[in-house]
Structure formats: structure tokens, C-alpha cells
Tab-separated table of C-alpha atoms (C1' of nucleotides) in Angstrom:
chain	number	residue	atom	x	y	z
A	1	MET	CA	-4.358	30.189	18.381
A	2	THR	CA	-1.280	29.481	20.449
A	3	ASP	CA	-3.050	26.839	22.467
A	4	LEU	CA	-2.278	24.031	20.031
A	5	ARG	CA	0.541	21.674	20.731
A	6	VAL	CA	2.086	18.837	18.781
A	7	THR	CA	3.458	15.568	20.056
A	8	VAL	CA	4.924	12.429	18.543
A	9	ASP	CA	3.833	8.971	19.647
A	10	ILE	CA	5.615	5.839	18.586
A	11	VAL	CA	4.425	2.295	18.190
A	12	ILE	CA	7.552	0.241	18.741
A	13	PHE	CA	7.373	-3.309	17.452
A	14	THR	CA	9.720	-6.180	17.961
A	15	ILE	CA	9.644	-9.953	17.772
A	16	ARG	CA	9.982	-11.697	21.137
A	17	GLU	CA	9.102	-15.230	22.093
A	18	ALA	CA	8.016	-15.925	18.529
A	19	SER	CA	5.371	-13.239	18.615
A	20	LEU	CA	4.927	-9.611	17.706
A	21	GLN	CA	5.206	-7.311	20.710
A	22	VAL	CA	4.793	-3.603	21.370
A	23	LEU	CA	6.527	-1.392	23.902
A	24	LEU	CA	4.242	0.498	26.264
A	25	VAL	CA	5.062	2.757	29.203
A	26	LYS	CA	3.064	3.267	32.366
A	27	ARG	CA	2.040	6.880	32.904
A	28	GLY	CA	3.192	8.379	36.220
A	29	VAL	CA	1.168	11.584	35.967
A	30	PRO	CA	-2.390	12.585	35.060
A	31	PRO	CA	-4.232	12.374	32.793
A	32	PHE	CA	-4.557	8.588	32.573
A	33	GLU	CA	-2.142	8.133	35.492
A	34	GLY	CA	-1.373	4.463	35.933
A	35	HIS	CA	-2.546	3.554	32.436
A	36	PHE	CA	-0.171	2.320	29.811
A	37	ALA	CA	0.509	4.531	26.805
A	38	LEU	CA	2.638	4.684	23.704
A	39	PRO	CA	6.054	6.268	24.224
A	40	GLY	CA	6.059	9.844	22.999
A	41	GLY	CA	6.390	13.492	23.865
A	42	PHE	CA	6.234	17.047	22.649
A	43	ILE	CA	8.035	18.220	19.562
A	44	ARG	CA	10.584	20.940	20.233
A	45	VAL	CA	10.342	24.078	18.173
A	46	GLN	CA	13.669	23.675	16.456
A	47	GLU	CA	13.616	19.940	15.750
A	48	SER	CA	12.038	18.068	12.861
A	49	ILE	CA	9.197	15.671	13.597
A	50	GLU	CA	11.316	12.659	12.780
A	51	ALA	CA	14.113	13.963	15.009
A	52	ALA	CA	11.626	14.241	17.845
A	53	ALA	CA	10.535	10.660	17.246
A	54	LEU	CA	14.137	9.445	17.202
A	55	ARG	CA	14.890	11.350	20.380
A	56	GLU	CA	11.941	9.844	22.241
A	57	LEU	CA	12.794	6.464	20.865
A	58	TYR	CA	16.358	6.658	22.080
A	59	GLU	CA	15.318	7.907	25.515
A	60	GLU	CA	12.952	4.997	25.846
A	61	THR	CA	14.914	2.163	24.311
A	62	ALA	CA	18.563	3.241	24.044
A	63	VAL	CA	18.440	1.868	20.515
A	64	ARG	CA	19.471	4.046	17.584
A	65	ASP	CA	19.629	1.609	14.734
A	66	LEU	CA	16.063	0.953	13.751
A	67	PHE	CA	13.399	1.364	11.141
A	68	LEU	CA	11.135	4.360	11.627
A	69	GLU	CA	8.222	5.455	9.489
A	70	GLN	CA	5.535	8.058	9.922
A	71	LEU	CA	2.115	6.524	10.329
A	72	TYR	CA	-0.653	9.096	10.561
A	73	THR	CA	-1.504	12.325	12.344
A	74	PHE	CA	-4.310	12.179	14.874
A	75	GLY	CA	-6.000	15.433	15.713
A	76	ASP	CA	-9.412	15.037	17.218
A	77	PRO	CA	-9.930	18.179	19.313
A	78	HIS	CA	-10.941	16.078	22.310
A	79	ARG	CA	-8.293	13.374	22.184
A	80	ASP	CA	-6.349	14.948	25.082
A	81	PRO	CA	-8.317	16.246	28.082
A	82	ARG	CA	-5.617	18.840	28.781
A	83	GLY	CA	-6.389	20.806	25.617
A	84	ARG	CA	-5.730	20.716	21.925
A	85	VAL	CA	-2.925	18.314	21.171
A	86	ILE	CA	-2.245	16.938	17.721
A	87	THR	CA	-0.014	13.892	17.596
A	88	VAL	CA	2.080	12.652	14.721
A	89	ALA	CA	2.241	8.892	15.115
A	90	TYR	CA	5.202	6.795	13.970
A	91	TYR	CA	5.922	3.123	14.057
A	92	ALA	CA	9.347	1.628	14.594
A	93	LEU	CA	10.797	-1.836	14.162
A	94	ILE	CA	13.547	-3.080	16.433
A	95	ALA	CA	15.583	-6.134	15.529
A	96	SER	CA	14.866	-9.038	17.833
A	97	ASP	CA	18.473	-9.177	19.051
A	98	LYS	CA	18.257	-5.579	20.278
A	99	SER	CA	14.930	-5.536	22.040
A	100	SER	CA	16.423	-6.714	25.311
A	101	VAL	CA	18.367	-3.459	25.621
A	102	VAL	CA	15.125	-1.741	26.398
A	103	ALA	CA	15.012	-2.881	29.996
A	104	GLY	CA	17.892	-0.708	31.112
A	105	ALA	CA	16.652	2.503	29.576
A	106	ASP	CA	14.306	5.102	31.014
A	107	ALA	CA	13.104	5.291	34.601
A	108	ALA	CA	9.531	4.940	33.369
A	109	GLU	CA	7.945	1.541	33.672
A	110	ALA	CA	8.226	0.116	30.187
A	111	HIS	CA	6.993	-3.314	29.182
A	112	TRP	CA	6.639	-5.353	26.035
A	113	PHE	CA	3.101	-6.476	25.302
A	114	HIS	CA	1.921	-9.168	22.962
A	115	VAL	CA	-0.069	-7.385	20.219
A	116	GLU	CA	-3.029	-9.603	20.917
A	117	LYS	CA	-3.032	-8.718	24.611
A	118	ILE	CA	-3.042	-4.945	24.802
A	119	PRO	CA	-4.720	-3.301	27.817
A	120	ASN	CA	-6.826	-0.156	27.652
A	121	LEU	CA	-4.407	2.598	26.811
A	122	ALA	CA	-4.350	6.317	27.529
A	123	PHE	CA	-5.781	8.821	25.042
A	124	ASP	CA	-6.596	7.342	21.612
A	125	HIS	CA	-3.552	5.093	21.758
A	126	ASN	CA	-5.494	1.893	21.152
A	127	ASP	CA	-6.627	3.356	17.834
A	128	ILE	CA	-3.105	4.381	16.934
A	129	LEU	CA	-1.788	0.947	17.764
A	130	ALA	CA	-4.489	-0.764	15.721
A	131	TYR	CA	-3.657	1.416	12.762
A	132	ALA	CA	0.070	0.718	13.097
A	133	LEU	CA	-0.592	-2.990	13.134
A	134	GLU	CA	-2.713	-2.758	10.033
A	135	ARG	CA	-0.009	-0.743	8.279
A	136	LEU	CA	2.679	-3.209	9.281
A	137	ARG	CA	0.661	-6.162	8.014
A	138	ASN	CA	0.056	-4.439	4.707
A	139	LYS	CA	3.649	-3.321	4.264
A	140	LEU	CA	4.904	-6.774	5.036
A	141	GLU	CA	3.310	-8.020	1.845
A	142	TYR	CA	4.842	-5.647	-0.636
A	143	THR	CA	8.013	-4.348	0.982
A	144	THR	CA	10.969	-5.766	2.804
A	145	VAL	CA	10.191	-4.222	6.217
A	146	GLY	CA	10.054	-7.706	7.676
A	147	PHE	CA	13.837	-7.941	7.604
A	148	GLN	CA	14.071	-4.974	9.979
A	149	LEU	CA	12.830	-7.208	12.776
A	150	LEU	CA	15.649	-9.726	12.414
A	151	PRO	CA	19.325	-9.680	13.342
A	152	LYS	CA	21.805	-9.159	10.529
A	153	LYS	CA	22.196	-12.896	10.175
A	154	PHE	CA	19.168	-15.120	10.364
A	155	THR	CA	17.832	-18.472	9.275
A	156	LEU	CA	14.985	-19.018	6.860
A	157	SER	CA	12.858	-20.388	9.657
A	158	GLU	CA	13.407	-17.233	11.666
A	159	LEU	CA	12.357	-15.177	8.669
A	160	GLN	CA	9.253	-17.256	8.198
A	161	GLY	CA	8.560	-16.852	11.906
A	162	VAL	CA	8.477	-13.071	11.481
A	163	TYR	CA	5.888	-13.339	8.744
A	164	GLU	CA	3.812	-15.787	10.735
A	165	ALA	CA	3.958	-13.680	13.893
A	166	ILE	CA	2.834	-10.529	12.108
A	167	LEU	CA	0.238	-12.027	9.818
A	168	GLY	CA	-1.035	-14.256	12.578
A	169	LYS	CA	-1.173	-17.403	10.505
A	170	ARG	CA	0.988	-20.354	9.544
A	171	LEU	CA	2.693	-20.429	6.176
A	172	ASP	CA	3.828	-23.333	4.047
A	173	LYS	CA	7.558	-23.824	4.441
A	174	ARG	CA	8.266	-24.923	0.893
A	175	ASN	CA	6.223	-22.200	-0.766
A	176	PHE	CA	7.732	-19.582	1.503
A	177	ARG	CA	11.269	-20.648	0.677
A	178	ARG	CA	10.617	-20.841	-3.023
A	179	LYS	CA	9.269	-17.319	-3.065
A	180	ILE	CA	12.142	-15.899	-1.073
A	181	ALA	CA	14.601	-17.654	-3.350
A	182	LEU	CA	12.808	-16.256	-6.383
A	183	LEU	CA	13.186	-12.737	-5.039
A	184	GLY	CA	16.938	-13.120	-4.922
A	185	ILE	CA	17.265	-10.752	-1.989
A	186	LEU	CA	19.092	-13.036	0.400
A	187	LYS	CA	22.774	-13.739	0.457
A	188	PRO	CA	23.517	-17.215	1.820
A	189	LEU	CA	26.401	-17.230	4.283
A	190	ARG	CA	28.942	-19.929	4.917
A	191	GLU	CA	27.742	-20.058	8.487
A	192	TRP	CA	25.295	-22.283	10.244
A	193	HIS	CA	23.133	-21.644	13.243
A	194	ARG	CA	23.570	-24.684	15.472
A	195	THR	CA	21.164	-24.743	18.353
A	196	GLY	CA	18.202	-26.774	17.292
A	197	ARG	CA	19.064	-30.196	16.026
A	198	LYS	CA	20.095	-30.026	12.423
A	199	PRO	CA	22.105	-26.826	11.849
A	200	ALA	CA	20.329	-24.131	9.830
A	201	GLN	CA	22.044	-22.040	7.215
A	202	LEU	CA	22.373	-18.332	7.955
A	203	PHE	CA	21.505	-15.613	5.441
A	204	ARG	CA	21.662	-11.882	5.321
A	205	PHE	CA	19.430	-9.404	3.581
A	206	ALA	CA	21.105	-8.064	0.464
A	207	ALA	CA	18.709	-5.831	-1.394
A	208	SER	CA	18.337	-2.608	0.520
A	209	HIS	CA	18.468	-0.820	-2.816
A	210	PHE	CA	14.823	-1.591	-3.400
A	211	GLU	CA	12.519	-1.392	-0.485
A	212	LYS	CA	9.491	-2.073	-2.583
A	213	LEU	CA	9.332	-5.539	-4.002
A	214	ARG	CA	6.965	-4.073	-6.500
A	215	ASP	CA	10.043	-2.527	-8.130
A	216	LYS	CA	11.121	-6.034	-8.944
A	217	GLY	CA	7.701	-6.860	-10.254
A	218	ILE	CA	7.109	-9.299	-7.454
A	219	LEU	CA	4.690	-9.116	-4.586
A	220	PHE	CA	4.362	-11.080	-1.377
A	221	PRO	CA	0.836	-12.382	-1.331
A	222	PHE	CA	1.230	-15.159	1.220
B	1	MET	CA	7.030	26.356	22.760
B	2	THR	CA	4.013	28.340	21.656
B	3	ASP	CA	5.661	29.368	18.418
B	4	LEU	CA	4.599	26.265	16.522
B	5	ARG	CA	1.674	26.398	14.177
B	6	VAL	CA	-0.131	23.759	12.161
B	7	THR	CA	-1.648	24.036	8.712
B	8	VAL	CA	-3.358	21.726	6.286
B	9	ASP	CA	-2.440	21.646	2.609
B	10	ILE	CA	-4.449	19.771	0.033
B	11	VAL	CA	-3.499	18.227	-3.262
B	12	ILE	CA	-6.711	18.323	-5.253
B	13	PHE	CA	-6.789	15.993	-8.228
B	14	THR	CA	-9.265	15.740	-11.025
B	15	ILE	CA	-9.420	14.400	-14.540
B	16	ARG	CA	-9.674	17.066	-17.242
B	17	GLU	CA	-8.950	16.802	-20.929
B	18	ALA	CA	-8.102	13.131	-20.521
B	19	SER	CA	-5.295	13.867	-18.104
B	20	LEU	CA	-4.709	14.106	-14.369
B	21	GLN	CA	-4.706	17.677	-13.139
B	22	VAL	CA	-4.037	19.436	-9.829
B	23	LEU	CA	-5.515	22.634	-8.453
B	24	LEU	CA	-3.000	25.322	-7.488
B	25	VAL	CA	-3.544	28.856	-6.226
B	26	LYS	CA	-1.374	31.895	-6.827
B	27	ARG	CA	-0.111	33.451	-3.609
B	28	GLY	CA	-0.977	37.112	-3.177
B	29	VAL	CA	1.211	37.730	-0.136
B	30	PRO	CA	4.782	36.948	0.950
B	31	PRO	CA	6.470	34.628	1.378
B	32	PHE	CA	6.579	33.230	-2.166
B	33	GLU	CA	4.285	36.006	-3.397
B	34	GLY	CA	3.318	35.346	-7.005
B	35	HIS	CA	4.244	31.661	-6.810
B	36	PHE	CA	1.671	28.954	-7.070
B	37	ALA	CA	0.978	26.830	-3.996
B	38	LEU	CA	-1.290	24.089	-2.786
B	39	PRO	CA	-4.571	25.300	-1.300
B	40	GLY	CA	-4.422	25.249	2.482
B	41	GLY	CA	-4.501	27.217	5.685
B	42	PHE	CA	-4.177	27.142	9.440
B	43	ILE	CA	-6.055	24.698	11.603
B	44	ARG	CA	-8.401	26.333	14.090
B	45	VAL	CA	-8.024	25.323	17.706
B	46	GLN	CA	-11.469	23.800	18.005
B	47	GLU	CA	-11.697	21.973	14.668
B	48	SER	CA	-10.398	18.557	13.722
B	49	ILE	CA	-7.676	18.324	11.097
B	50	GLU	CA	-10.009	16.763	8.578
B	51	ALA	CA	-12.610	19.465	9.247
B	52	ALA	CA	-9.955	22.077	8.502
B	53	ALA	CA	-9.130	20.325	5.246
B	54	LEU	CA	-12.793	20.160	4.254
B	55	ARG	CA	-13.266	23.805	5.101
B	56	GLU	CA	-10.313	24.911	2.976
B	57	LEU	CA	-11.446	22.612	0.229
B	58	TYR	CA	-14.918	24.067	0.184
B	59	GLU	CA	-13.624	27.639	0.246
B	60	GLU	CA	-11.434	26.885	-2.716
B	61	THR	CA	-13.632	24.690	-4.852
B	62	ALA	CA	-17.206	25.031	-3.604
B	63	VAL	CA	-17.356	21.246	-3.812
B	64	ARG	CA	-18.410	19.224	-0.797
B	65	ASP	CA	-18.876	15.792	-2.206
B	66	LEU	CA	-15.395	14.412	-2.689
B	67	PHE	CA	-12.854	11.869	-1.584
B	68	LEU	CA	-10.392	13.116	1.030
B	69	GLU	CA	-7.536	11.220	2.622
B	70	GLN	CA	-4.675	12.246	4.853
B	71	LEU	CA	-1.337	11.942	3.119
B	72	TYR	CA	1.587	12.777	5.359
B	73	THR	CA	2.734	15.411	7.824
B	74	PHE	CA	5.633	17.575	6.775
B	75	GLY	CA	7.565	19.257	9.522
B	76	ASP	CA	11.030	20.359	8.515
B	77	PRO	CA	11.836	23.283	10.820
B	78	HIS	CA	12.859	25.400	7.838
B	79	ARG	CA	10.038	24.617	5.453
B	80	ASP	CA	8.363	27.974	6.124
B	81	PRO	CA	10.540	31.104	6.335
B	82	ARG	CA	8.053	32.728	8.701
B	83	GLY	CA	8.761	30.288	11.500
B	84	ARG	CA	7.928	26.804	12.615
B	85	VAL	CA	4.946	25.534	10.689
B	86	ILE	CA	4.014	21.884	10.497
B	87	THR	CA	1.589	20.970	7.746
B	88	VAL	CA	-0.702	17.991	7.569
B	89	ALA	CA	-1.079	17.217	3.868
B	90	TYR	CA	-4.213	15.680	2.367
B	91	TYR	CA	-5.156	14.681	-1.113
B	92	ALA	CA	-8.625	14.954	-2.569
B	93	LEU	CA	-10.302	13.577	-5.660
B	94	ILE	CA	-12.997	15.533	-7.457
B	95	ALA	CA	-15.245	13.857	-10.001
B	96	SER	CA	-14.569	15.110	-13.501
B	97	ASP	CA	-18.098	16.484	-13.881
B	98	LYS	CA	-17.624	18.725	-10.846
B	99	SER	CA	-14.206	20.184	-11.485
B	100	SER	CA	-15.604	23.031	-13.564
B	101	VAL	CA	-17.337	24.437	-10.484
B	102	VAL	CA	-13.955	25.480	-9.211
B	103	ALA	CA	-13.752	28.563	-11.413
B	104	GLY	CA	-16.436	30.469	-9.565
B	105	ALA	CA	-15.086	29.915	-6.096
B	106	ASP	CA	-12.517	31.922	-4.186
B	107	ALA	CA	-11.148	35.316	-5.141
B	108	ALA	CA	-7.670	33.796	-5.274
B	109	GLU	CA	-6.278	32.918	-8.651
B	110	ALA	CA	-6.800	29.183	-8.928
B	111	HIS	CA	-5.814	27.075	-11.904
B	112	TRP	CA	-5.751	23.453	-12.880
B	113	PHE	CA	-2.323	22.164	-13.872
B	114	HIS	CA	-1.429	19.025	-15.734
B	115	VAL	CA	0.514	16.840	-13.253
B	116	GLU	CA	3.378	16.600	-15.688
B	117	LYS	CA	3.633	20.386	-16.005
B	118	ILE	CA	3.854	21.737	-12.496
B	119	PRO	CA	5.781	24.998	-11.951
B	120	ASN	CA	8.065	25.691	-9.001
B	121	LEU	CA	5.766	25.906	-6.026
B	122	ALA	CA	5.968	27.750	-2.728
B	123	PHE	CA	7.417	26.078	0.365
B	124	ASP	CA	7.951	22.302	-0.007
B	125	HIS	CA	4.800	21.941	-2.046
B	126	ASN	CA	6.518	20.253	-4.974
B	127	ASP	CA	7.568	17.479	-2.590
B	128	ILE	CA	4.062	17.189	-1.194
B	129	LEU	CA	2.592	16.989	-4.656
B	130	ALA	CA	5.071	14.329	-5.748
B	131	TYR	CA	4.213	12.269	-2.717
B	132	ALA	CA	0.489	12.626	-3.341
B	133	LEU	CA	0.923	11.454	-6.883
B	134	GLU	CA	2.882	8.437	-5.767
B	135	ARG	CA	0.209	7.588	-3.202
B	136	LEU	CA	-2.557	7.971	-5.749
B	137	ARG	CA	-0.794	5.705	-8.227
B	138	ASN	CA	-0.284	3.057	-5.576
B	139	LYS	CA	-3.820	3.230	-4.235
B	140	LEU	CA	-5.226	2.979	-7.719
B	141	GLU	CA	-3.890	-0.536	-7.947
B	142	TYR	CA	-5.424	-2.046	-4.866
B	143	THR	CA	-8.411	0.119	-4.020
B	144	THR	CA	-11.359	1.615	-5.829
B	145	VAL	CA	-10.302	5.259	-5.463
B	146	GLY	CA	-10.266	5.563	-9.232
B	147	PHE	CA	-14.044	5.690	-9.296
B	148	GLN	CA	-13.986	8.874	-7.224
B	149	LEU	CA	-12.719	10.745	-10.267
B	150	LEU	CA	-15.683	9.821	-12.442
B	151	PRO	CA	-19.294	10.987	-12.566
B	152	LYS	CA	-21.912	8.655	-11.100
B	153	LYS	CA	-22.527	7.209	-14.552
B	154	PHE	CA	-19.625	6.470	-16.826
B	155	THR	CA	-18.513	4.299	-19.707
B	156	LEU	CA	-15.838	1.631	-19.548
B	157	SER	CA	-13.648	3.694	-21.821
B	158	GLU	CA	-13.886	6.623	-19.418
B	159	LEU	CA	-12.922	4.339	-16.562
B	160	GLN	CA	-9.972	3.015	-18.493
B	161	GLY	CA	-9.037	6.614	-19.294
B	162	VAL	CA	-8.770	7.385	-15.577
B	163	TYR	CA	-6.364	4.508	-15.068
B	164	GLU	CA	-4.324	5.484	-18.075
B	165	ALA	CA	-4.170	9.149	-17.073
B	166	ILE	CA	-2.981	8.366	-13.566
B	167	LEU	CA	-0.618	5.537	-14.356
B	168	GLY	CA	0.688	7.374	-17.398
B	169	LYS	CA	0.530	4.403	-19.713
B	170	ARG	CA	-1.842	2.736	-22.148
B	171	LEU	CA	-3.714	-0.375	-21.080
B	172	ASP	CA	-5.117	-3.220	-23.117
B	173	LYS	CA	-8.858	-2.734	-23.570
B	174	ARG	CA	-9.817	-6.393	-23.487
B	175	ASN	CA	-7.747	-7.268	-20.450
B	176	PHE	CA	-8.974	-4.180	-18.640
B	177	ARG	CA	-12.615	-5.008	-19.271
B	178	ARG	CA	-12.200	-8.628	-18.320
B	179	LYS	CA	-10.680	-7.680	-15.000
B	180	ILE	CA	-13.337	-5.118	-14.183
B	181	ALA	CA	-16.028	-7.627	-15.067
B	182	LEU	CA	-14.367	-10.202	-12.843
B	183	LEU	CA	-14.444	-7.811	-9.906
B	184	GLY	CA	-18.200	-7.530	-10.185
B	185	ILE	CA	-18.205	-3.984	-8.848
B	186	LEU	CA	-20.021	-2.300	-11.717
B	187	LYS	CA	-23.718	-2.206	-12.301
B	188	PRO	CA	-24.559	-1.956	-16.004
B	189	LEU	CA	-27.271	0.595	-16.707
B	190	ARG	CA	-29.905	0.567	-19.408
B	191	GLU	CA	-28.493	3.809	-20.700
B	192	TRP	CA	-26.066	4.598	-23.438
B	193	HIS	CA	-23.687	7.466	-23.830
B	194	ARG	CA	-24.115	8.675	-27.420
B	195	THR	CA	-21.561	11.243	-28.454
B	196	GLY	CA	-18.753	9.400	-30.135
B	197	ARG	CA	-19.845	7.217	-32.972
B	198	LYS	CA	-21.036	3.921	-31.641
B	199	PRO	CA	-22.957	4.447	-28.350
B	200	ALA	CA	-21.238	3.227	-25.193
B	201	GLN	CA	-23.015	1.553	-22.326
B	202	LEU	CA	-23.098	3.436	-19.021
B	203	PHE	CA	-22.244	1.837	-15.690
B	204	ARG	CA	-22.215	2.897	-12.101
B	205	PHE	CA	-19.960	1.851	-9.277
B	206	ALA	CA	-21.739	-0.560	-6.969
B	207	ALA	CA	-19.340	-1.826	-4.348
B	208	SER	CA	-18.648	0.966	-1.894
B	209	HIS	CA	-18.854	-1.650	0.853
B	210	PHE	CA	-15.321	-2.746	0.173
B	211	GLU	CA	-12.821	-0.072	-0.576
B	212	LYS	CA	-9.938	-2.498	-0.657
B	213	LEU	CA	-10.050	-4.885	-3.533
B	214	ARG	CA	-7.736	-6.995	-1.470
B	215	ASP	CA	-10.756	-7.882	0.630
B	216	LYS	CA	-12.125	-9.637	-2.397
B	217	GLY	CA	-8.841	-11.405	-2.946
B	218	ILE	CA	-8.269	-9.558	-6.161
B	219	LEU	CA	-5.686	-6.953	-6.972
B	220	PHE	CA	-5.306	-4.546	-9.851
B	221	PRO	CA	-1.873	-5.212	-11.257
B	222	PHE	CA	-2.270	-3.652	-14.690
C	1	DC	C1'	-19.482	5.186	-47.406
C	2	DC	C1'	-16.091	6.378	-44.223
C	3	DA	C1'	-13.999	7.705	-39.823
C	4	DA	C1'	-14.044	6.744	-34.974
C	5	DA	C1'	-14.766	4.501	-30.915
C	6	DA	C1'	-17.268	0.250	-28.930
C	7	DG	C1'	-17.148	-4.227	-28.162
C	8	DT	C1'	-15.509	-9.122	-28.010
C	9	DG	C1'	-11.978	-14.623	-27.184
C	10	DT	C1'	-8.095	-17.392	-27.294
C	11	DT	C1'	-3.649	-18.943	-26.105
C	12	DA	C1'	0.701	-19.461	-23.792
C	13	DG	C1'	3.437	-18.659	-19.832
C	14	DG	C1'	4.160	-17.887	-14.953
C	15	DA	C1'	2.850	-17.645	-10.159
C	16	DG	C1'	0.144	-19.566	-6.305
C	17	DT	C1'	-1.258	-23.406	-3.619
C	18	DA	C1'	-1.506	-27.860	-1.714
C	19	DC	C1'	0.911	-31.586	-0.199
C	20	DA	C1'	4.864	-35.629	2.473
C	21	DC	C1'	9.099	-37.357	3.221
C	22	DC	C1'	14.194	-37.734	4.282
C	23	DC	C1'	18.227	-35.556	6.710
C	24	DA	C1'	21.458	-34.059	10.242
C	25	DT	C1'	22.368	-33.269	14.795
C	26	DG	C1'	22.485	-33.226	20.120
C	27	DG	C1'	21.216	-35.431	23.931
D	1	DC	C1'	18.370	-44.254	18.849
D	2	DC	C1'	15.161	-40.839	18.880
D	3	DA	C1'	13.166	-36.305	19.002
D	4	DT	C1'	13.464	-32.016	16.714
D	5	DG	C1'	13.637	-28.802	13.357
D	6	DG	C1'	16.057	-28.363	8.528
D	7	DG	C1'	15.591	-29.031	4.038
D	8	DT	C1'	13.585	-30.363	-0.611
D	9	DG	C1'	9.908	-31.172	-5.675
D	10	DT	C1'	5.708	-31.863	-8.220
D	11	DA	C1'	1.122	-31.229	-10.152
D	12	DC	C1'	-2.853	-28.413	-10.740
D	13	DT	C1'	-5.169	-24.229	-11.094
D	14	DC	C1'	-5.739	-19.629	-12.082
D	15	DC	C1'	-4.330	-15.108	-13.335
D	16	DT	C1'	-1.694	-12.294	-16.702
D	17	DA	C1'	-0.384	-10.617	-21.038
D	18	DA	C1'	-0.265	-10.482	-25.842
D	19	DC	C1'	-2.842	-10.007	-29.722
D	20	DA	C1'	-6.947	-8.288	-34.287
D	21	DC	C1'	-11.166	-7.945	-36.111
D	22	DT	C1'	-16.223	-6.758	-36.391
D	23	DT	C1'	-19.988	-3.536	-35.101
D	24	DT	C1'	-22.437	0.685	-34.783
D	25	DT	C1'	-23.220	5.206	-35.462
D	26	DG	C1'	-22.988	10.289	-37.206
D	27	DG	C1'	-21.629	13.057	-40.660
DNA sequence: CCAAAAGTGTTAGGAGTACACCCATGG
DNA sequence: CCATGGGTGTACTCCTAACACTTTTGG
């Protein structure tokens, strides 16, 4: 009865090089030594599950300001060869301007992987990752989670890039902009991003009071 | 480290008396003795989480054929006064023609409660129930879970009744029927339900191959 | 014959989709 | 001056929502 332990594992997403990437760490000890795995660890007796996730997340990335949501709890009795371990999986979104911090964090070998190029992972972590990706794609369409992957100030093209990277398909620029405008959730700034050719206007997200677009009666079926 | 235990708790929904109801059991032992609570219990070391949920469900309702889905894992360190207990919450849907079986099950005092008339429950069970209800309402709109609450054969008015009971609002009969017809997920039977005045045609659900209506490119925004 | 639920179409408005060109800037 | 990404409008289709009357049966 006491031989049942609980961990948290976290699928950490960010946008890098115009694509969706996930942070994985190389295991230094058995089981699955040398394989990559999701960051995670055991829950302490006195801490909440979310606190455990935030603690692991900070140890691994040195980032505190991020989006974190519980995903699913995986509990196959044979998922960990060491014994019965249930894991509560989370997924996190790190803004693209903060994902570089990660390098200087933990001693463990941590790398960003393109979501389409994930190696064989330890335990059932490939399943967890696949489920997180599915959840993220779904949530993108009816919530505003997408904004969590961008810096505070961003251009409309950057925003569209987030949607394209996650959904894995190209979107029509005019339709995308019309829909965003219709939502009325962006505040245009009097600042321009000048690094391409023609400067692009910067915006910031200004509707944290409703996470669900459904509340506004509008969905995001791109 | 060993003082951390894991339970499952299940929000069991059914349709009775044209409304959405939940099964609650009266606790016979402290803590919260005499309060109602969600059915549930500890996970055994060698069983999967879902197997634990099914076992508790069968003990409580004597029903095996039902819809079961994991909801969320609640792990506030103080949610159980006896110590650290994490609970993996599930919700289940029992077809309306099977919910009467429940009476003859466990020795525990079990009762169906109207979702709008829930008493103060033990632990954080009111929170769990509220979350289950929210999930059910959301899933109703883009999946076919609603059919899980009906007998194999049902009338269109019964189907509409399920949607109305869960969403808590009246729907337009003609628009509802047009949309269902458009989905093409019902097989009309050569049988009629004769107990009101004019007989109503019976249908059965015939599209279990796609749970998500999204896969058909159609949503349920009633 | 009457009460009760079953069944059935049309219209107007709004959102989705497809589609092509000019503009401003840095090099 | 030119390459690059920024920015903009229209037309068609389809789904949504609002809305009322006739039919069938049992009592």
C-alpha cells in the first residue's frame, strides 16, 4: 500500500526558429539511462501538485512566468520498471523571448526538440507528449493560450506564425487578421518592429479577463 | 515520502425525471461522517487508475456498461484532514434506462441528486462536481457523449431532452432536428415509441467511429 | 372532440473561405 | 532599384437563428 509514488512530468513548449519545440532532458541514471525524457520529479508530501510542477519547471528552465496547465494523470502499473509510479502530467508554455534562458539552468543535459522530430523517450513519455500536443492544438482554437508563447509585444505576423507552427499548416493572412480584429482582444501600440523591410506594428494582448473565446461567442476555427 | 496515498473519485451522471442527476453516497465514518460524498476509494498498488474507477463504479452501481473519462487530479495538501491524499477524479455517464439498477447495489446510502440541488459535500467534492459539470457541458457541444445518457433506442425528443437538461436551456426543435439530421449519425428504426399521444419514431446512434464531431467538420453550437 | 407531443420549411443575417495587389523600408 | 515582408477588400457560400402550424393518437 505504501509502495505507490507520485511524480509530475511537464511538457514544456516554446516557439523557436518558427516552429514548436519541446524541452527534453537526457537521463543520467537508470532506468532509461541515456534516453531523453520529460522534465519531472517526485511530489513532496507537503506541496501541492502544481507547486511540484512549478518547482521542477523552475529548476529546469529558471523561468517563473509561464502558463501551466494540468494535462492528464498516467497510471499504468507497468509504466515505470522501478515499481508503481503514477505521474500527473502538465504542459507549460514559455514565451519565445524567454526560452533562451533555459540553457544556463540545470546541470542535466537539456535540449529543445522540434515537435516533429522527437526521439524515443523514457517511460511512456512519447504518449504524454503526443497527448499534450493534441491538447495544445485543440485549446488553440477556442482559447487564447496562443498568446502565452509570444513576448508581451508582438506583430500580427508573429502571432500568425504561432498558429501556423502549432497547427502545422499555413493560414490566410487576410482572414487571420480579420478574425483577430473581430475578437477585439489586441491593443495596437504606437510602436513598430523594424527589422524586416517594412516596419510592422506591435500589439499586446488585452483580454486576459476571458480565457475562453467561447465567452465572447466567438471561436477560432482556422 | 511514503505517507502519500491516491484515491479515485467518480462523478456519476444520469438523466432522471428530465433532469441531470449525480450519484452521491452518505459517509458512515469520519471524517465528514454523515455528509454526502462522491463515490470513490483507494487505488490498489497493482491496478491501473481506470481499473480502480471501474471497480468502485461497479461496487456502487452494479453497472458495467458505461462511459468513463478521467477528469482532473486534485492534490491540495489539505484536502483530506487525515493526511496527504491525492485523488484522480473521473466522470461517468449511465444510460437513463440503467440508472434504476443503482438502488440495489452497495450497503452505503446512495442517492441521486439533481445537479442544481447539491448539498455541502465532504472534502473538495463540490469543486470536483462543479468541474465535472463544466467538462460535460463543454464536451456535449463537440462530441457525441450525449448519446451515452440514452438507451440504445430513443426518440429525437428524448435526445433533445438530454441536451436541454445538461445545458440548462430550451432548444428550438426544428433547428435541433435539422442539425442532427445533417450529422448523419442516427439510424432511424422501423419502430415507434407509443406512450405520449402521437407515436414518436425511434433511432439509434450509429457513428461510434468518430467521437469528435470536429472530425466531421461539424460542431454543435446550440 | 380535445389535450399533448410529434413532426415539418423558410428567411434573413453573419461568419468562413478563397483570392491578388500595392506599400514601405533597408541594403 | 529591388527584394522582402507588411498591409488591405470583396464576393460567394454555408451555417445559424428565429419563427408557427398541422398531424396523430389516447382518453
